[in-house]
PDB file of C-alpha atoms and ligand atoms in Angstrom:
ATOM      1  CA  UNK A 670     -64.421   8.369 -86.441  1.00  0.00           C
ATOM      2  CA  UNK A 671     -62.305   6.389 -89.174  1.00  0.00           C
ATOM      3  CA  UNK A 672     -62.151   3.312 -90.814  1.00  0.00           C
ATOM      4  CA  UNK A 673     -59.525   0.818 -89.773  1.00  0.00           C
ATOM      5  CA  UNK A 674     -58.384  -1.935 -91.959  1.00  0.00           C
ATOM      6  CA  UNK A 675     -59.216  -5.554 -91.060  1.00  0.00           C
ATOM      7  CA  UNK A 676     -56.683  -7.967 -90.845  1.00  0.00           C
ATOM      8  CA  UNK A 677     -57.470 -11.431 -92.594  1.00  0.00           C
ATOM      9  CA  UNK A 678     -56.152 -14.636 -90.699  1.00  0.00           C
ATOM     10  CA  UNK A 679     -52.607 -15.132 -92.566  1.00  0.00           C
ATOM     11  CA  UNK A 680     -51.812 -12.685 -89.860  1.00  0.00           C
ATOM     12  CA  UNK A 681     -49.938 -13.845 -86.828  1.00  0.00           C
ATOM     13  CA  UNK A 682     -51.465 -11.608 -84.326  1.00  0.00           C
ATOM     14  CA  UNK A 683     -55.365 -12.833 -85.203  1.00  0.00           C
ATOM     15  CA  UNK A 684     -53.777 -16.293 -83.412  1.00  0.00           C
ATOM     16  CA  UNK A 685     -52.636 -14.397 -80.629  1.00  0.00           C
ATOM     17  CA  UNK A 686     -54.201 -13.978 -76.982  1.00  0.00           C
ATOM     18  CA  UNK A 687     -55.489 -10.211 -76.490  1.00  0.00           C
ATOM     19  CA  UNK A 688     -54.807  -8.671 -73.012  1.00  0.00           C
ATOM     20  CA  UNK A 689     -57.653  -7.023 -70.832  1.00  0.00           C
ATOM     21  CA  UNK A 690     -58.551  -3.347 -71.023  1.00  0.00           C
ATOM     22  CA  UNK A 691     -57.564  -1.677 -67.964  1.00  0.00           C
ATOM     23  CA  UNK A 692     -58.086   1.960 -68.949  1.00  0.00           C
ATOM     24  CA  UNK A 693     -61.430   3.221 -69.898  1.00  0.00           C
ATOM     25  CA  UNK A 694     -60.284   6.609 -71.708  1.00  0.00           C
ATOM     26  CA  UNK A 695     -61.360   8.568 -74.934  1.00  0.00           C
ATOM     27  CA  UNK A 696     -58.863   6.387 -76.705  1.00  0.00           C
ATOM     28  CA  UNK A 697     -60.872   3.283 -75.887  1.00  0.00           C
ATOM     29  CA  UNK A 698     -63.231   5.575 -77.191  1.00  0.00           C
ATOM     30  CA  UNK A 699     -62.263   6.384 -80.476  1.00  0.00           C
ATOM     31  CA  UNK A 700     -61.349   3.005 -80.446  1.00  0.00           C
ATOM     32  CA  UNK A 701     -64.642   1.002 -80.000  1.00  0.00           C
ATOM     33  CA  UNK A 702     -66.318   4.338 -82.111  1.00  0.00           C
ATOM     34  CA  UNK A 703     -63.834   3.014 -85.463  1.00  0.00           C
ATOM     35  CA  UNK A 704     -64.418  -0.388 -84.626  1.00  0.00           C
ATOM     36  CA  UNK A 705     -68.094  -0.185 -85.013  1.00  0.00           C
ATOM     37  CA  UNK A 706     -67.979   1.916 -88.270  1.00  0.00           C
ATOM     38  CA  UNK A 707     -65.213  -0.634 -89.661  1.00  0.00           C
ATOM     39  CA  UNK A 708     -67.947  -3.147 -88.455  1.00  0.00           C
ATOM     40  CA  UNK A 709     -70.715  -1.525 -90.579  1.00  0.00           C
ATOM     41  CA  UNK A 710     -68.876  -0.395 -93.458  1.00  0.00           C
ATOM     42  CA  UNK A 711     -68.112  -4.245 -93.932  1.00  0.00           C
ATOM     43  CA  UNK A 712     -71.675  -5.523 -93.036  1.00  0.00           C
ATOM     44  CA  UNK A 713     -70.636  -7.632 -90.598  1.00  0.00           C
ATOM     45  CA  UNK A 714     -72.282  -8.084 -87.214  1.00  0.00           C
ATOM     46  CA  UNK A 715     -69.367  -8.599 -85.100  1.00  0.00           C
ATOM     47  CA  UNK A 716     -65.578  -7.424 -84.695  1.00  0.00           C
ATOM     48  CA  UNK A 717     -63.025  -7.948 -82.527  1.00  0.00           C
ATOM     49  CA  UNK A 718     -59.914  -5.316 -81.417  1.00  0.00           C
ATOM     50  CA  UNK A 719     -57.273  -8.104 -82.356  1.00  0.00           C
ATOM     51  CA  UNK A 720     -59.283  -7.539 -86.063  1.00  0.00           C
ATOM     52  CA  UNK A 721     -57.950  -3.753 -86.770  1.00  0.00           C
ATOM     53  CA  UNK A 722     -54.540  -5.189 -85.129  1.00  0.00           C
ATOM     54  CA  UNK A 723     -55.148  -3.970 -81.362  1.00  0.00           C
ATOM     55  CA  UNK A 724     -54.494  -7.243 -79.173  1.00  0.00           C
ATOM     56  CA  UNK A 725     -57.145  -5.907 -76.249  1.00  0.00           C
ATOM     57  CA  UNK A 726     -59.983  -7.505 -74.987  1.00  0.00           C
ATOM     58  CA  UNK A 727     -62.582  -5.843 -76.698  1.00  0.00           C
ATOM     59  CA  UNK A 728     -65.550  -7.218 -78.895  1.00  0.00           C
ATOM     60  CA  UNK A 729     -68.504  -5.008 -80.588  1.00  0.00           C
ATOM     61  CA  UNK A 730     -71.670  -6.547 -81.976  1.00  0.00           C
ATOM     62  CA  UNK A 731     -74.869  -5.424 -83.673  1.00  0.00           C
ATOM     63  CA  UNK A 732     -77.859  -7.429 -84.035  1.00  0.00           C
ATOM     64  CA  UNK A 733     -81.562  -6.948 -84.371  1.00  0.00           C
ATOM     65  CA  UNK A 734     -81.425  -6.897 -80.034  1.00  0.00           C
ATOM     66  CA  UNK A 735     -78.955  -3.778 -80.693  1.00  0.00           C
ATOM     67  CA  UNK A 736     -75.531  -2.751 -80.942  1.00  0.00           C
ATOM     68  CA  UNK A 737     -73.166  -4.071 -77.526  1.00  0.00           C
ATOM     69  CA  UNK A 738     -69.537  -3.137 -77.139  1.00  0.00           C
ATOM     70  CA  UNK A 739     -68.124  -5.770 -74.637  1.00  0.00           C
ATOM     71  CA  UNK A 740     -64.463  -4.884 -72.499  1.00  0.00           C
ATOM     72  CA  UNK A 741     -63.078  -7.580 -70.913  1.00  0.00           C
ATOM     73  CA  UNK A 742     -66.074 -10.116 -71.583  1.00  0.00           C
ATOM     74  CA  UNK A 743     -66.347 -13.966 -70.053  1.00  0.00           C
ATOM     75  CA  UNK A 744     -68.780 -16.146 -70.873  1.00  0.00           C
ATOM     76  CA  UNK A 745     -70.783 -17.293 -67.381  1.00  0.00           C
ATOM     77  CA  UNK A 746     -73.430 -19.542 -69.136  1.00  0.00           C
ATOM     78  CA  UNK A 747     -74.528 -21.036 -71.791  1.00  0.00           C
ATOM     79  CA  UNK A 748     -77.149 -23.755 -72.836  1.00  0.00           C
ATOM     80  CA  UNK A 749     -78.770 -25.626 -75.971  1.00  0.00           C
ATOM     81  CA  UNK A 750     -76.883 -26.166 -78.979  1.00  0.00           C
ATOM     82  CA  UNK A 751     -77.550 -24.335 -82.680  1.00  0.00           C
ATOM     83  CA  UNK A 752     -75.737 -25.652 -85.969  1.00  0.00           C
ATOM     84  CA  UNK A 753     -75.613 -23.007 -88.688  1.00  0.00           C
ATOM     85  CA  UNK A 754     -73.270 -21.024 -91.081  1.00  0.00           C
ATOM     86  CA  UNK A 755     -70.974 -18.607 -89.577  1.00  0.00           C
ATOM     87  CA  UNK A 756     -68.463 -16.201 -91.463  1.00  0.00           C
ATOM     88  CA  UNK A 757     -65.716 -13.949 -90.871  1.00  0.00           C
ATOM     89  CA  UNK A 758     -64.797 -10.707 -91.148  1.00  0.00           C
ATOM     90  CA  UNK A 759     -61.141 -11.882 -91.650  1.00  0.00           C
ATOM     91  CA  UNK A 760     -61.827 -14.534 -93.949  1.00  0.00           C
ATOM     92  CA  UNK A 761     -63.868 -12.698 -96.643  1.00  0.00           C
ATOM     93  CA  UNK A 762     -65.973 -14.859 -99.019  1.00  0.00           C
ATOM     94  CA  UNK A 763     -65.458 -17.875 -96.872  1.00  0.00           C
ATOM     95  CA  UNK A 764     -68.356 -19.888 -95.056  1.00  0.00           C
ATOM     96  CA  UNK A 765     -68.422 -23.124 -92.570  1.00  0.00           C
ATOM     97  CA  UNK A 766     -71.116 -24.683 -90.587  1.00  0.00           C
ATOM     98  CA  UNK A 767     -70.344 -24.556 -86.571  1.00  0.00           C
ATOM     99  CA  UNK A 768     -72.042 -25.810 -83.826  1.00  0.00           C
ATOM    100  CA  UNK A 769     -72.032 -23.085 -81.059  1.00  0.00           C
ATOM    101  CA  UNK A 770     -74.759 -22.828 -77.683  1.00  0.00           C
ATOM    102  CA  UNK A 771     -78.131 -21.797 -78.307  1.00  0.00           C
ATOM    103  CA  UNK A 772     -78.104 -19.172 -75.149  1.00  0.00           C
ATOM    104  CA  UNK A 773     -74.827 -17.739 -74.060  1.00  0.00           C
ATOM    105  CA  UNK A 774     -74.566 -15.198 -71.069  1.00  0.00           C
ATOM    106  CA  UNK A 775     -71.854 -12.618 -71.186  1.00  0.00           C
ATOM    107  CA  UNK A 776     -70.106 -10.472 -68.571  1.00  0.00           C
ATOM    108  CA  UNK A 777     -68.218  -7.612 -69.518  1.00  0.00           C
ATOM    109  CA  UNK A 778     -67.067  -3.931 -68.701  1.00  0.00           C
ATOM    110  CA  UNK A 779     -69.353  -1.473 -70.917  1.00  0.00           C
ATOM    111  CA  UNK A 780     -67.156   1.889 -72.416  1.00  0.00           C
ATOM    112  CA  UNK A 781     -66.837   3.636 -68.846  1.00  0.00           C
ATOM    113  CA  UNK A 782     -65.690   0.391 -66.794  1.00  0.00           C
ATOM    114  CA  UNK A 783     -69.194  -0.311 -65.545  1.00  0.00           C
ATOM    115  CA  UNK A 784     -70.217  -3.438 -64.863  1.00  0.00           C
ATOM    116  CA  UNK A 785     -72.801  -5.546 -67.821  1.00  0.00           C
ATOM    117  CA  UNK A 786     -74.567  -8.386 -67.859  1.00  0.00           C
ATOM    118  CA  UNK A 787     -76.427 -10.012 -71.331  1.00  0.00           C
ATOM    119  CA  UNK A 788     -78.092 -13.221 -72.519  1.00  0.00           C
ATOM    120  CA  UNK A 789     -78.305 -13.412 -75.686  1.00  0.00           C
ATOM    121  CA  UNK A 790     -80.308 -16.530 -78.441  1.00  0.00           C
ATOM    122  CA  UNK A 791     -79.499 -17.651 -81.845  1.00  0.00           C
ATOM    123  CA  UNK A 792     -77.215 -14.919 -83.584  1.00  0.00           C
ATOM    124  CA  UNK A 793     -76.275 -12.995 -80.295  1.00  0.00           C
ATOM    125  CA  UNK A 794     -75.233 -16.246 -79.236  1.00  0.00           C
ATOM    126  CA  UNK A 795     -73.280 -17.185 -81.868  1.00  0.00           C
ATOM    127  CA  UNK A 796     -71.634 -14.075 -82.446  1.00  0.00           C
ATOM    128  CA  UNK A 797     -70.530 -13.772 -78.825  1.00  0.00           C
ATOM    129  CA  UNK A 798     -69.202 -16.902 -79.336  1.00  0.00           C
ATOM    130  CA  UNK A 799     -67.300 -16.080 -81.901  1.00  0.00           C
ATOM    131  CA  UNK A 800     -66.495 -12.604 -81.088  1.00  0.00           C
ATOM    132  CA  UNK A 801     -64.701 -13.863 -77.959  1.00  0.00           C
ATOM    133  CA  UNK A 802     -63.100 -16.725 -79.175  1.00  0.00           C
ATOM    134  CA  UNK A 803     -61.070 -13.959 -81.479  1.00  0.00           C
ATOM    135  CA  UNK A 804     -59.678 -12.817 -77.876  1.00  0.00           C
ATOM    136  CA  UNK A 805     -57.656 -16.646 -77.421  1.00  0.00           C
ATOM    137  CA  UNK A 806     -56.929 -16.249 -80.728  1.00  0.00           C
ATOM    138  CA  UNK A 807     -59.283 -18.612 -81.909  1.00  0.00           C
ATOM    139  CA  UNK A 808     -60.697 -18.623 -85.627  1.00  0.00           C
ATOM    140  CA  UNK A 809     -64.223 -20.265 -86.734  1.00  0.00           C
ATOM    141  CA  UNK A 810     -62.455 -22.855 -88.502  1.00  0.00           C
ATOM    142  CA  UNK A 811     -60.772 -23.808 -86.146  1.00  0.00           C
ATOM    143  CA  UNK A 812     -63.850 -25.720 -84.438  1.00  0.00           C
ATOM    144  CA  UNK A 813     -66.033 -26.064 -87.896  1.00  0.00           C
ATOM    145  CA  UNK A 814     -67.595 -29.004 -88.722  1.00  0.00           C
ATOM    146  CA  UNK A 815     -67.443 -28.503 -92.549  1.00  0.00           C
ATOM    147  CA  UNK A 816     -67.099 -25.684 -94.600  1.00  0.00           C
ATOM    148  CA  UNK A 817     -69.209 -24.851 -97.431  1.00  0.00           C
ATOM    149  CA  UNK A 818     -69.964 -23.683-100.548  1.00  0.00           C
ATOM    150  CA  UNK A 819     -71.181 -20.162-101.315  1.00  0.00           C
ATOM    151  CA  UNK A 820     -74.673 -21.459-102.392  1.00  0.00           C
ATOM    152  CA  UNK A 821     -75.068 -23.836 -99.227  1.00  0.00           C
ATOM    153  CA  UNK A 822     -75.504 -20.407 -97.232  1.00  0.00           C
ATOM    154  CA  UNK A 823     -79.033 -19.428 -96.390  1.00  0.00           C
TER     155      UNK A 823
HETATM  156 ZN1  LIG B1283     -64.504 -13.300 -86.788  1.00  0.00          ZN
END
């Protein structure tokens, strides 16, 4: 296990579109292992591959539902709409309100290449959202509606 740094957006390759995973080996692994402990040791509740500088298509996310490592995820539904804050690993100390779907369905590969289905509300939502935009290369700002000031966060 190991730390890995995170890249902030002044970065080119956080703009960049990450390729699928096509081998599910103890590098993956090790991988999705440092990924989640870079997640924690930053108290975040979502990182992407691209993050630590690996341009796969690979996502990890803990919430109170649990902790989900995604490979290859798509979004198949989603529904409702939620406005709220939403941060970023990569863009530390920063803070903009989004609109993003209240329920968002995911399909993705788990660690061994089997097949996984979730629905998640709220903050699994959102994160998924914004975990998988980081695949196209897509930032939070770049769909926010405003950002805002450190004492406008909840
Ligand atoms: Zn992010």
């Amino acid at each position: 296990m190991g730390l890995r740094k995170i890249l902030t957006d002044k970065e080119p390759s956080l703009h960049k579109v990450c390729r699928p995973v096509e081998k599910f080996d103890h590098r993956l692994h090790k991988l999705l292992d440092d990924m989640v402990e870079t997640m924690r040791g930053a108290n975040g509740c979502g990182l992407a591959a691209v993050q630590v500088g690996v341009l796969r298509r690979i996502v990890v996310i803990e919430t109170e539902e649990g902790l989900f490592e995604f490979i290859n995820p798509v979004i198949t539904r989603k529904s409702g709409t939620q406005e709220g804050a939403e941060g970023c690993l990569s863009l530390p100390g920063k803070w903009g309100k989004t609109k993003r779907p209240k329920c968002v369905t995911v399909e993705a590969l788990d660690r061994h290449g089997n097949k996984i289905e979730v629905t998640g509300f709220d903050l699994l939502a959102k994160a998924m959202c914004h975990e998988i935009d980081h695949l196209d290369g897509i930032l939070y700002t770049d769909k926010v509606i405003k950002m805002l000031e450190a004492d406008e966060v909840e």
